[in-house]
Coordinates of N, CA, C and O in Angstrom, one line a residue:
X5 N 0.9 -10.0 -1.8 CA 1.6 -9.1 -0.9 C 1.0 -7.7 -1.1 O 0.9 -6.9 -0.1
X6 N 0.8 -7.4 -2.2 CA 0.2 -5.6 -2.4 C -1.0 -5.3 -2.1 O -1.5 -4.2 -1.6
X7 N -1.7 -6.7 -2.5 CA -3.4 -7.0 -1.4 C -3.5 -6.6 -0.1 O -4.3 -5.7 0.4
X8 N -2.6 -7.4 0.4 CA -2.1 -7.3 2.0 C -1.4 -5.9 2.4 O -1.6 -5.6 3.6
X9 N -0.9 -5.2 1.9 CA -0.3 -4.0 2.5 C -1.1 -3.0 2.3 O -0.9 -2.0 2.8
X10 N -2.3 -3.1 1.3 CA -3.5 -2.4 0.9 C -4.0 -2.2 2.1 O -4.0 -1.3 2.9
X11 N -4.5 -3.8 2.2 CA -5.5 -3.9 3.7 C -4.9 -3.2 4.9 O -5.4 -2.2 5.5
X12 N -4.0 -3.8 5.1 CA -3.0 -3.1 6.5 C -3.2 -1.3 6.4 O -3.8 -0.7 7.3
X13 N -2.8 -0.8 5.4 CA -2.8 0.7 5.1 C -4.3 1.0 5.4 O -4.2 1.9 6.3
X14 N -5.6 0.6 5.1 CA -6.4 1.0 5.7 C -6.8 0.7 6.7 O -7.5 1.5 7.3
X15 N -6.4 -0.8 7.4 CA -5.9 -0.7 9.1 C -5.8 0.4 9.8 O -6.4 1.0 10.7
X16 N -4.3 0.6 9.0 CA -3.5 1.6 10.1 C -4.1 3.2 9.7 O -3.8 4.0 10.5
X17 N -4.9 3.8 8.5 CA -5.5 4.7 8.4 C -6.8 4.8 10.2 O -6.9 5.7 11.0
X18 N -7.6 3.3 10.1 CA -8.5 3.5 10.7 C -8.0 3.8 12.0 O -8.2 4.9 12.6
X19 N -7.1 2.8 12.5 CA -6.1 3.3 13.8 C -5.8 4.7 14.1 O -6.1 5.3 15.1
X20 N -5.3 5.1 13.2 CA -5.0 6.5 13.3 C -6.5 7.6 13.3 O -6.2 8.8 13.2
X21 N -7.5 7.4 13.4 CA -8.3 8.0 13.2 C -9.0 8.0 15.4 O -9.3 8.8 16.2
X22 N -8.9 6.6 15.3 CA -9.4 5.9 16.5 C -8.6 6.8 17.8 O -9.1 7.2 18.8
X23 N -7.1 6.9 17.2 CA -6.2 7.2 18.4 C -6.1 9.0 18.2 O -5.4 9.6 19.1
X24 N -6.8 9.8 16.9 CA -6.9 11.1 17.2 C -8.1 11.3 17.6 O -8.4 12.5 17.8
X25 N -9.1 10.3 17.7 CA -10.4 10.9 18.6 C -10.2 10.2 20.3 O -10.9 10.6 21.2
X26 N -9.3 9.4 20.5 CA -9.2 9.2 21.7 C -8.0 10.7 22.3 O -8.3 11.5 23.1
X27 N -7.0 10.5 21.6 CA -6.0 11.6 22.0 C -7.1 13.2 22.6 O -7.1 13.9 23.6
X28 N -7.9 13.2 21.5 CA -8.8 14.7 21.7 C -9.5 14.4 23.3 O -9.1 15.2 24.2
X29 N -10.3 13.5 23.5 CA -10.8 13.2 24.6 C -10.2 13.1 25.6 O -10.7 13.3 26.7
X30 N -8.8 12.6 25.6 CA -7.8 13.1 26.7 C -7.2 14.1 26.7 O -6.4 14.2 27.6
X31 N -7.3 15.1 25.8 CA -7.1 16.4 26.0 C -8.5 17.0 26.5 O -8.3 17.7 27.5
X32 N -9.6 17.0 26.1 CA -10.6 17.6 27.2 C -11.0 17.2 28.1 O -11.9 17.8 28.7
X33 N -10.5 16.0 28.6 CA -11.0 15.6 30.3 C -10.9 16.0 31.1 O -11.8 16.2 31.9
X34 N -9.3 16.8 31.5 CA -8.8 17.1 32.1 C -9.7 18.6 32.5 O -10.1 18.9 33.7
X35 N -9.9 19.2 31.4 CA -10.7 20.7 31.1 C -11.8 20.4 31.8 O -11.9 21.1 32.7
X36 N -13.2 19.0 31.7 CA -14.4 19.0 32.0 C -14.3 18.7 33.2 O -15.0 19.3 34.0
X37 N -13.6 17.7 33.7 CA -13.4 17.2 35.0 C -14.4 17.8 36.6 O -15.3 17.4 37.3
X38 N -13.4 19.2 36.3 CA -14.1 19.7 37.7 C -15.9 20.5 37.5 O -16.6 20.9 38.4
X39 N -16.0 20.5 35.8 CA -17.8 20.7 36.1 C -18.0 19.6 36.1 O -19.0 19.6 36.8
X40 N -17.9 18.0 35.6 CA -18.4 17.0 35.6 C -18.6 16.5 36.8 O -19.6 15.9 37.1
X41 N -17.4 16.7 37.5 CA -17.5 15.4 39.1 C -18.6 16.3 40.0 O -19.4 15.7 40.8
X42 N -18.7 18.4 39.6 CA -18.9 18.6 40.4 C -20.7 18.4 40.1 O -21.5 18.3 40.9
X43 N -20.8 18.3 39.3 CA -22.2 18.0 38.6 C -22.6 16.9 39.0 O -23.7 16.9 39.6
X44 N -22.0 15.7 39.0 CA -22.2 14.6 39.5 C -22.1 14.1 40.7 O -22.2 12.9 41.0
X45 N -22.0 15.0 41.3 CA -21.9 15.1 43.0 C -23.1 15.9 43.7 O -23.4 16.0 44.9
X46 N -23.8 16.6 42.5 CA -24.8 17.3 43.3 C -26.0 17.0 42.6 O -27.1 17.6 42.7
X47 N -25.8 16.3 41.8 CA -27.4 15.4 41.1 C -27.2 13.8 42.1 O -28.0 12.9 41.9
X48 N -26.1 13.6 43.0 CA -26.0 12.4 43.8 C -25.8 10.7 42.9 O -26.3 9.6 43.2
X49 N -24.8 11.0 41.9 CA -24.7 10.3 41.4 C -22.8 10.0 41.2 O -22.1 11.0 41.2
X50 N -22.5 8.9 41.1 CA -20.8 8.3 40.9 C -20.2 9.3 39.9 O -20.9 9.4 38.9
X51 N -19.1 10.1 39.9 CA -18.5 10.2 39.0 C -17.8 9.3 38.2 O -17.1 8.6 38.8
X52 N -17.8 9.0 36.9 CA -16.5 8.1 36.1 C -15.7 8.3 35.8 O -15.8 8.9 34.7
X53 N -14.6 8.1 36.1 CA -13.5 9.1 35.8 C -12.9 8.2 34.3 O -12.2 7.2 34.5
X54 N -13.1 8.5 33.1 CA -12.6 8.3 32.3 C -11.1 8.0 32.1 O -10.9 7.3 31.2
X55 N -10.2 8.4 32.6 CA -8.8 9.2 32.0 C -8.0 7.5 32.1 O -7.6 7.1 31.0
X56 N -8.0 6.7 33.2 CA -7.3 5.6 33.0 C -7.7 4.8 31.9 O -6.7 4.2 31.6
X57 N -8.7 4.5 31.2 CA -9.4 3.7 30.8 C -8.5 4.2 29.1 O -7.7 3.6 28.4
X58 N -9.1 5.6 29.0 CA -8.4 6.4 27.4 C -6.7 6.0 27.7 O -6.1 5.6 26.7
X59 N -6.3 6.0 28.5 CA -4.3 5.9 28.5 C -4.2 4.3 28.2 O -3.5 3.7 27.3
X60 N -5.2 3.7 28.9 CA -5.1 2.0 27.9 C -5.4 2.0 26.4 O -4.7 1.5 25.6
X61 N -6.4 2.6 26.3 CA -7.3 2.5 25.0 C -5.9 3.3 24.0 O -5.5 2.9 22.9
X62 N -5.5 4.3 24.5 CA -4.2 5.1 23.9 C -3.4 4.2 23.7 O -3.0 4.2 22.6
X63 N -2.9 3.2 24.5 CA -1.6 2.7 24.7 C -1.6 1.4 23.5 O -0.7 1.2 22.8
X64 N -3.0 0.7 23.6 CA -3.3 -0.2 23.2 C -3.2 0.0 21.6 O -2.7 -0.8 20.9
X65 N -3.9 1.4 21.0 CA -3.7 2.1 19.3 C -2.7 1.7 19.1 O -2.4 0.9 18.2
X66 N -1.5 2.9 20.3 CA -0.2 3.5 19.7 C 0.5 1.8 19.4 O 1.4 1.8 18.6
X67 N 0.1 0.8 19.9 CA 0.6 -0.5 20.0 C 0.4 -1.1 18.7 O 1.2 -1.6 17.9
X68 N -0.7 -1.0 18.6 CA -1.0 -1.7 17.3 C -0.9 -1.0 15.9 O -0.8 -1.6 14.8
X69 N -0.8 0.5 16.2 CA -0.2 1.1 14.9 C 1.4 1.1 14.6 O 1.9 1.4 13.6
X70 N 2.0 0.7 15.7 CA 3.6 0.2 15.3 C 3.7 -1.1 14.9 O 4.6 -1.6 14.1
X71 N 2.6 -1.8 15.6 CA 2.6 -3.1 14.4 C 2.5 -3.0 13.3 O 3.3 -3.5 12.6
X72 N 1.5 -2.5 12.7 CA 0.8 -2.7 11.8 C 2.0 -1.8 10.4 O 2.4 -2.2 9.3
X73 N 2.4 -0.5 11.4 CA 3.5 0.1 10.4 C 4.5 -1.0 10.0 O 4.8 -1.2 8.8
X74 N 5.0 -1.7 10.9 CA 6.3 -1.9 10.7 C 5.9 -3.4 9.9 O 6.9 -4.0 9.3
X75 N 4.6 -4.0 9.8 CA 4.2 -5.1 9.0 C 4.3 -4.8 7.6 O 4.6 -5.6 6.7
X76 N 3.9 -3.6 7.5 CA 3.0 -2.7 6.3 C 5.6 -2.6 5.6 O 6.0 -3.2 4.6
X77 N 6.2 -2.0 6.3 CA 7.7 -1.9 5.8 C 7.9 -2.9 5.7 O 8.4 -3.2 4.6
X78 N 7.7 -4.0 6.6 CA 8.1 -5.3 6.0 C 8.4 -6.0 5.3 O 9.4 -6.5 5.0
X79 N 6.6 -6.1 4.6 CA 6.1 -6.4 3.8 C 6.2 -5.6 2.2 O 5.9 -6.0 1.0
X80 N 6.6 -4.4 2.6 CA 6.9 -3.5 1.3 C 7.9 -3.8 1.0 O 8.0 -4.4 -0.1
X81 N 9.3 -3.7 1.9 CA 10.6 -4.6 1.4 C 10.5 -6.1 0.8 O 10.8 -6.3 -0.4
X82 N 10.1 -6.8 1.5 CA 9.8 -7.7 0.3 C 9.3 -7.9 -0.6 O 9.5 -8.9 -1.2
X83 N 8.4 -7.1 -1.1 CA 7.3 -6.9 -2.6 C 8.7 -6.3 -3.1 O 9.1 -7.0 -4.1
X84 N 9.4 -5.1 -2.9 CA 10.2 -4.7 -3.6 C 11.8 -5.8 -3.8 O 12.3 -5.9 -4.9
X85 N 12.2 -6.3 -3.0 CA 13.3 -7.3 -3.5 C 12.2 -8.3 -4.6 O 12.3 -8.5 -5.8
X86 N 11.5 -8.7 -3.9 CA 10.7 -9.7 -4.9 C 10.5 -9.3 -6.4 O 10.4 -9.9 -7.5
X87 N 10.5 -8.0 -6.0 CA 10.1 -7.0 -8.2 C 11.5 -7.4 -8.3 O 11.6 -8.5 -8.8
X88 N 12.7 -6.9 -7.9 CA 13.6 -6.5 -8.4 C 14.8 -7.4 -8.5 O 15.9 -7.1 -9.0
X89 N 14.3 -8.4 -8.0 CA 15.2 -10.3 -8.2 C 14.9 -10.5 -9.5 O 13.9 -10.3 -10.1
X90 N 16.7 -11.1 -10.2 CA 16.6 -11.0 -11.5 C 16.1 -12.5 -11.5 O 16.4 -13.1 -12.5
X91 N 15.6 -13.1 -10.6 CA 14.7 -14.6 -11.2 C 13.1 -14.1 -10.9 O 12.2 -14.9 -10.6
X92 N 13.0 -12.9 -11.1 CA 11.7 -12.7 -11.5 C 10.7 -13.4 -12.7 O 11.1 -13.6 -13.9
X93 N 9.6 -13.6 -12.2 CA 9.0 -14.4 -13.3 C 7.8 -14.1 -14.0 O 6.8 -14.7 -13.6
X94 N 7.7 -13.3 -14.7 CA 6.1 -12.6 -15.2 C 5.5 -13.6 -15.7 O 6.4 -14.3 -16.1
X95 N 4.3 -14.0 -15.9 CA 3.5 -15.2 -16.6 C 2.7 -14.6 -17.7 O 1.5 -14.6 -17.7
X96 N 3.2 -14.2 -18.5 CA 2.9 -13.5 -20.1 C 2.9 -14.9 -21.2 O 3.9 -15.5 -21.3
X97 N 1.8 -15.3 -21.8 CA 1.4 -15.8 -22.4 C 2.8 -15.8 -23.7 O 3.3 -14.8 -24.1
X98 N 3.2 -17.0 -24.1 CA 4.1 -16.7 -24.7 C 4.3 -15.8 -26.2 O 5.2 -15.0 -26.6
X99 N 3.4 -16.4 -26.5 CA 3.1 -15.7 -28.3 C 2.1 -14.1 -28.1 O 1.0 -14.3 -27.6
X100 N 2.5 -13.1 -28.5 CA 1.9 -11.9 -28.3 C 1.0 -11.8 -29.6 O 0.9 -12.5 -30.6
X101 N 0.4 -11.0 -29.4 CA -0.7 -10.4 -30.4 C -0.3 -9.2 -31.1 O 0.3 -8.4 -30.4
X102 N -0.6 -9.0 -31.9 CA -0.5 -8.1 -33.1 C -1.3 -7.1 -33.4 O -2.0 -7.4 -34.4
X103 N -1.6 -5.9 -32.9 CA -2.8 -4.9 -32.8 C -2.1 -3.7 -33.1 O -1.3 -3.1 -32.3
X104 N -2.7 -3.1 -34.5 CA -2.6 -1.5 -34.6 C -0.9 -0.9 -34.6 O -0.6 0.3 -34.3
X105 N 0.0 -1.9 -34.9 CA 1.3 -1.2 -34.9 C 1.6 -1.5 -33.8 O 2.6 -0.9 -33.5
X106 N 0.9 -2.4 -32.7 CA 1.7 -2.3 -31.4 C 1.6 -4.1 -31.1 O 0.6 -4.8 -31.5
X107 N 2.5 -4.6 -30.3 CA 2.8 -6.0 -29.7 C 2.0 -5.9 -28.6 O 2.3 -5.2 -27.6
X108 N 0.9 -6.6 -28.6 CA 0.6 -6.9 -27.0 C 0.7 -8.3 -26.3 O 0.0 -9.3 -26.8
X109 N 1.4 -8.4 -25.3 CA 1.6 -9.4 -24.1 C 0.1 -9.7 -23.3 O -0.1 -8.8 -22.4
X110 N -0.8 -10.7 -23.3 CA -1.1 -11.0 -22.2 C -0.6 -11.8 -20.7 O 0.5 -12.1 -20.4
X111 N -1.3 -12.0 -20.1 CA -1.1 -12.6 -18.9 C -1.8 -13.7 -19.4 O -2.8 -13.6 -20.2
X112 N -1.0 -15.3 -18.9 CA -1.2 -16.7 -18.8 C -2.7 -16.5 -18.0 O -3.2 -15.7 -17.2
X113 N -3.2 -17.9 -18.9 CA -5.1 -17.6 -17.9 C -6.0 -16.5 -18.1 O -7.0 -16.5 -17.4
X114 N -5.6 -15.6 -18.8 CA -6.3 -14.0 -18.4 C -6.5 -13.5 -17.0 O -7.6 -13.2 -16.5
X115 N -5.1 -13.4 -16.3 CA -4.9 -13.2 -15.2 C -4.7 -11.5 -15.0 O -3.8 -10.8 -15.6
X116 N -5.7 -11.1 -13.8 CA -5.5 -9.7 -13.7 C -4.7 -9.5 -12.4 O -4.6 -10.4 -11.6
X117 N -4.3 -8.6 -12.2 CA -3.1 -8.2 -11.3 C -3.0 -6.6 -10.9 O -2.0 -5.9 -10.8
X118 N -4.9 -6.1 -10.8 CA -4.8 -5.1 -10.1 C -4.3 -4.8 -8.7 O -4.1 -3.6 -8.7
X119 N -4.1 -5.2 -7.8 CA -3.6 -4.7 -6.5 C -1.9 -4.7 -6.9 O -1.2 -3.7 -6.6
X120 N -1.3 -5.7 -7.6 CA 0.0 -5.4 -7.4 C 0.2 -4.2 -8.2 O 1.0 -3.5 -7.6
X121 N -0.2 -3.7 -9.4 CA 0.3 -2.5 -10.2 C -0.4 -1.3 -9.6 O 0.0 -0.2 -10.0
X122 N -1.3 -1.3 -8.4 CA -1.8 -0.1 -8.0 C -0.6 0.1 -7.2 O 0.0 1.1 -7.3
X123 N -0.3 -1.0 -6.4 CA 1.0 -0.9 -5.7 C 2.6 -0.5 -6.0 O 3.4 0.1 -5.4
X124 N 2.6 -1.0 -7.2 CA 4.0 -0.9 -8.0 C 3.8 0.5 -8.2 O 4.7 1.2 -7.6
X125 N 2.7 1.3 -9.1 CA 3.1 3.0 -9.5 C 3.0 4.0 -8.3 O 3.2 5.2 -8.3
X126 N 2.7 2.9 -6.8 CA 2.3 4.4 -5.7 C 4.0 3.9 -5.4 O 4.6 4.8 -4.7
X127 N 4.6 2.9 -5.6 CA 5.7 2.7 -4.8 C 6.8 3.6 -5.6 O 7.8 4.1 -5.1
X128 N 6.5 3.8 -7.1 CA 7.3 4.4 -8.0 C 6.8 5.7 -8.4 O 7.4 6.4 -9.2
X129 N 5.6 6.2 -7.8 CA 5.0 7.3 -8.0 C 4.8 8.0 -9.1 O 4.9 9.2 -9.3
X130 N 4.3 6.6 -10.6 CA 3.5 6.8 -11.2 C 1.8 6.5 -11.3 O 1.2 5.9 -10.4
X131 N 1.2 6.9 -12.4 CA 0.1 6.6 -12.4 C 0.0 5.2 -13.0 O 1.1 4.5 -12.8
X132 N -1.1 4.6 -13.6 CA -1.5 3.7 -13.5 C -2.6 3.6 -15.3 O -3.7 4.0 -15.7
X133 N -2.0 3.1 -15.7 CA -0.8 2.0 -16.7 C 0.4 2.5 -16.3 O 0.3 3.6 -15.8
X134 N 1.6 2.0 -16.3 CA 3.0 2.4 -16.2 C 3.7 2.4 -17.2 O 4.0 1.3 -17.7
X135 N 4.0 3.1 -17.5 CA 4.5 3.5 -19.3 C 6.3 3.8 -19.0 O 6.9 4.8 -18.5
X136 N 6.9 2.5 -19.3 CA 8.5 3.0 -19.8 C 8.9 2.5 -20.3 O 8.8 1.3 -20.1
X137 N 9.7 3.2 -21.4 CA 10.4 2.9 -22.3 C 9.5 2.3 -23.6 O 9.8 1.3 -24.3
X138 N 8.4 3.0 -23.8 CA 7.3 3.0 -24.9 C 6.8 1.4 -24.7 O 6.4 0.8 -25.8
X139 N 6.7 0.7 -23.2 CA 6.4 -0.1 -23.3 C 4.9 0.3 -21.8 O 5.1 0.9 -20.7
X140 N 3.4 -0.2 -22.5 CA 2.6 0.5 -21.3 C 2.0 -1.2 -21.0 O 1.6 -2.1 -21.7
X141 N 2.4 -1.2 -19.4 CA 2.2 -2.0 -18.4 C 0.7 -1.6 -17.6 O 0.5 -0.5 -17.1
X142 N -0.6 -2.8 -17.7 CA -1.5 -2.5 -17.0 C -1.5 -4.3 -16.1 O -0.8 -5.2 -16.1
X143 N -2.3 -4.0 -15.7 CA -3.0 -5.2 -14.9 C -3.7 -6.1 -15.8 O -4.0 -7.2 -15.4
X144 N -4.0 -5.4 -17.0 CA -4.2 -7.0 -17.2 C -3.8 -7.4 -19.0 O -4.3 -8.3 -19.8
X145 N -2.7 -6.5 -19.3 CA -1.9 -6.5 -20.7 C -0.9 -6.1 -20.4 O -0.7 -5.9 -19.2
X146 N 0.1 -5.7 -21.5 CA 1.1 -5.0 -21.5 C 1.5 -5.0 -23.2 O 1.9 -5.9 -24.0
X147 N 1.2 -3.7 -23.4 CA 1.3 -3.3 -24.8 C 3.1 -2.6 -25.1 O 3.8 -2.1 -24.2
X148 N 3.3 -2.8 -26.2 CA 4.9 -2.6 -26.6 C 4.8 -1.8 -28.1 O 4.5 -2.4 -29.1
X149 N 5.2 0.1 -28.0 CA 4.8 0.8 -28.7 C 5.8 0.4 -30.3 O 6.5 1.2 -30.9
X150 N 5.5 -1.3 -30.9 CA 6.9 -1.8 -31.8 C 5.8 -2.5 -33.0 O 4.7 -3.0 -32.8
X151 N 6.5 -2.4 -33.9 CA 5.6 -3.3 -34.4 C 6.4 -4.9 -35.2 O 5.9 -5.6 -36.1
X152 N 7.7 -5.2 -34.4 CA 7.9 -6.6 -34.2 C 8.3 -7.2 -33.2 O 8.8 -6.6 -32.2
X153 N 8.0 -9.0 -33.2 CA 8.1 -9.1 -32.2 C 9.3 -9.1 -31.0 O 9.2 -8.8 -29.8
X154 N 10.7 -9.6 -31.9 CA 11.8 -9.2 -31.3 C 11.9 -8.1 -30.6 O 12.2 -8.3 -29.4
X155 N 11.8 -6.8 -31.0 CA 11.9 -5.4 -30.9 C 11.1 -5.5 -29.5 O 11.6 -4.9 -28.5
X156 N 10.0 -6.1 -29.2 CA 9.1 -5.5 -28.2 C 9.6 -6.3 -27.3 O 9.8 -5.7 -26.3
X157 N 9.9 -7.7 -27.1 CA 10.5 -8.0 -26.2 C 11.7 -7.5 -25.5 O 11.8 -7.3 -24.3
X158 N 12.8 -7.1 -26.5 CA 14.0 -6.2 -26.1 C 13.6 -5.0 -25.4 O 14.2 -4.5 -24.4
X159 N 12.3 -4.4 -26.0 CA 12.0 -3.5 -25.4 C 11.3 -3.2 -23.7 O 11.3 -2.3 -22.9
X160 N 10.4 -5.3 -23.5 CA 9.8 -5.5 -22.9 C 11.0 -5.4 -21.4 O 10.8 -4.9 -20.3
X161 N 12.1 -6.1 -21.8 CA 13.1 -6.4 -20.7 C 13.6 -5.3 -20.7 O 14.0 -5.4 -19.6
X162 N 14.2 -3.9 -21.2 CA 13.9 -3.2 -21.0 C 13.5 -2.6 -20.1 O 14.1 -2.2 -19.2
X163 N 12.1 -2.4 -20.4 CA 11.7 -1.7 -19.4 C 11.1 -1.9 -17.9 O 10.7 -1.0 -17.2
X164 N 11.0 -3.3 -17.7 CA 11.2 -4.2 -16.2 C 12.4 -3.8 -16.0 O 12.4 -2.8 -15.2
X165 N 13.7 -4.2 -16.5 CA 14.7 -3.4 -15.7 C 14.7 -1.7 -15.3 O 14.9 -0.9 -14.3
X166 N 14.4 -1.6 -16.3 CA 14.0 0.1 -15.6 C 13.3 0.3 -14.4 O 13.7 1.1 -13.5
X167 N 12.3 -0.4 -14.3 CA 11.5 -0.7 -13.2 C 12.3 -1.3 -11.9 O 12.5 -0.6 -10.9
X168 N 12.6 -2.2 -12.0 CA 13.2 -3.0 -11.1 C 14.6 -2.0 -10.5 O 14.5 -1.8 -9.3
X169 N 15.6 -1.3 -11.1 CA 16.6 -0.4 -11.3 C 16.0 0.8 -10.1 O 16.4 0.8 -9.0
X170 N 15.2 1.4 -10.6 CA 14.2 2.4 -9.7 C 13.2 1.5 -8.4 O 12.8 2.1 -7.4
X171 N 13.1 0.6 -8.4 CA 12.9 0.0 -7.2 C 14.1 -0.3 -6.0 O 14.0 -0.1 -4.8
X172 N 15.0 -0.9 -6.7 CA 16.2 -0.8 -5.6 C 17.1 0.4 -5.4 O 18.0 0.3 -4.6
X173 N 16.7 1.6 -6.0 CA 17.0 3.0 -5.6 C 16.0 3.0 -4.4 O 16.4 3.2 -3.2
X174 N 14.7 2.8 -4.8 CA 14.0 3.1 -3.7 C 14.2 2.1 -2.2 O 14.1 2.4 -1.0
X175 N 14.5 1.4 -2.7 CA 14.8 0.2 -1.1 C 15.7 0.9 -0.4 O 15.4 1.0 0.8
X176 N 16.8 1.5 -0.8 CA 17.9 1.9 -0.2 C 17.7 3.3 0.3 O 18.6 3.6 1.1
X177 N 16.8 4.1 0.1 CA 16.4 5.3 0.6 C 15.6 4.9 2.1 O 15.1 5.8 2.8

């Protein structure tokens, strides 16, 4: 889902770029108009009148950047109920590792999960590890600043609810 709203967002970036260089061009047609036709009338050649052609090409943007937004909310509300459902299910390898005074969690498989955590700290507007509650969450570990294992799990649920907590603040805004 964070993959997907990635892509969409530079969709609707490019849209938006597409429909401020069309918008510009229907703001100077109007302006060139009368040296263009008259230009083109005395070299004996058709004028083209652009202007209907940009109000489709306009209409057709503004169309597909309200899709694309309202795919892009959609889809963010559900990534965010989905964090924030307490049958959430992380796939953290069961038995943690023991490094330097700290607990670390992997992911089952050595599974990485860069797009959703790029996603989760722009939705929560941190950076990237996400650090709470002395527990730092990346994409592809999650270290627990404890040095047992009890402790770091308590700590680990923790600070997913924290997360999760500040996500359903944000749904509701």
């Amino acid at each position: 889902m964070a993959k997907k709203v990635k892509s969409e967002r530079a969709n609707l970036h490019q849209i938006d770029e597409e429909l401020k260089s069309v918008n510009m061009r229907l703001h100077e047609l109007p302006l060139k108009k009368p040296t263009e036709s008259t230009f083109a009338k005395m070299i004996g050649v058709q004028y083209e009148d652009q202007m209907e052609q940009l109000e489709k090409m306009k209409l057709n943007l503004e169309s597909q950047k309200d899709q694309i937004a309202s795919s892009i909310k959609k889809d963010t509300d559900t990534f965010i109920t989905e964090m924030s459902s307490p049958e959430l299910i992380i796939p953290l390898d069961p038995k943690p590792v023991f490094r330097d005074g700290n607990v670390l969690f992997h992911y089952r498989d050595s599974a990485k999960f860069q797009n959703l955590f790029d996603f989760l700290g722009e939705l929560l507007g941190l950076s990237i590890p996400l650090v709470v509650k002395d527990v730092l969450l990346s994409s592809s570990e999650i270290i627990v600043k404890v040095s047992n294992e009890y402790d770091a799990k308590q700590k680990f649920i923790s600070g997913i609810n924290e997360i999760q907590k500040t996500l359903t603040i944000k749904r509701k805004q």
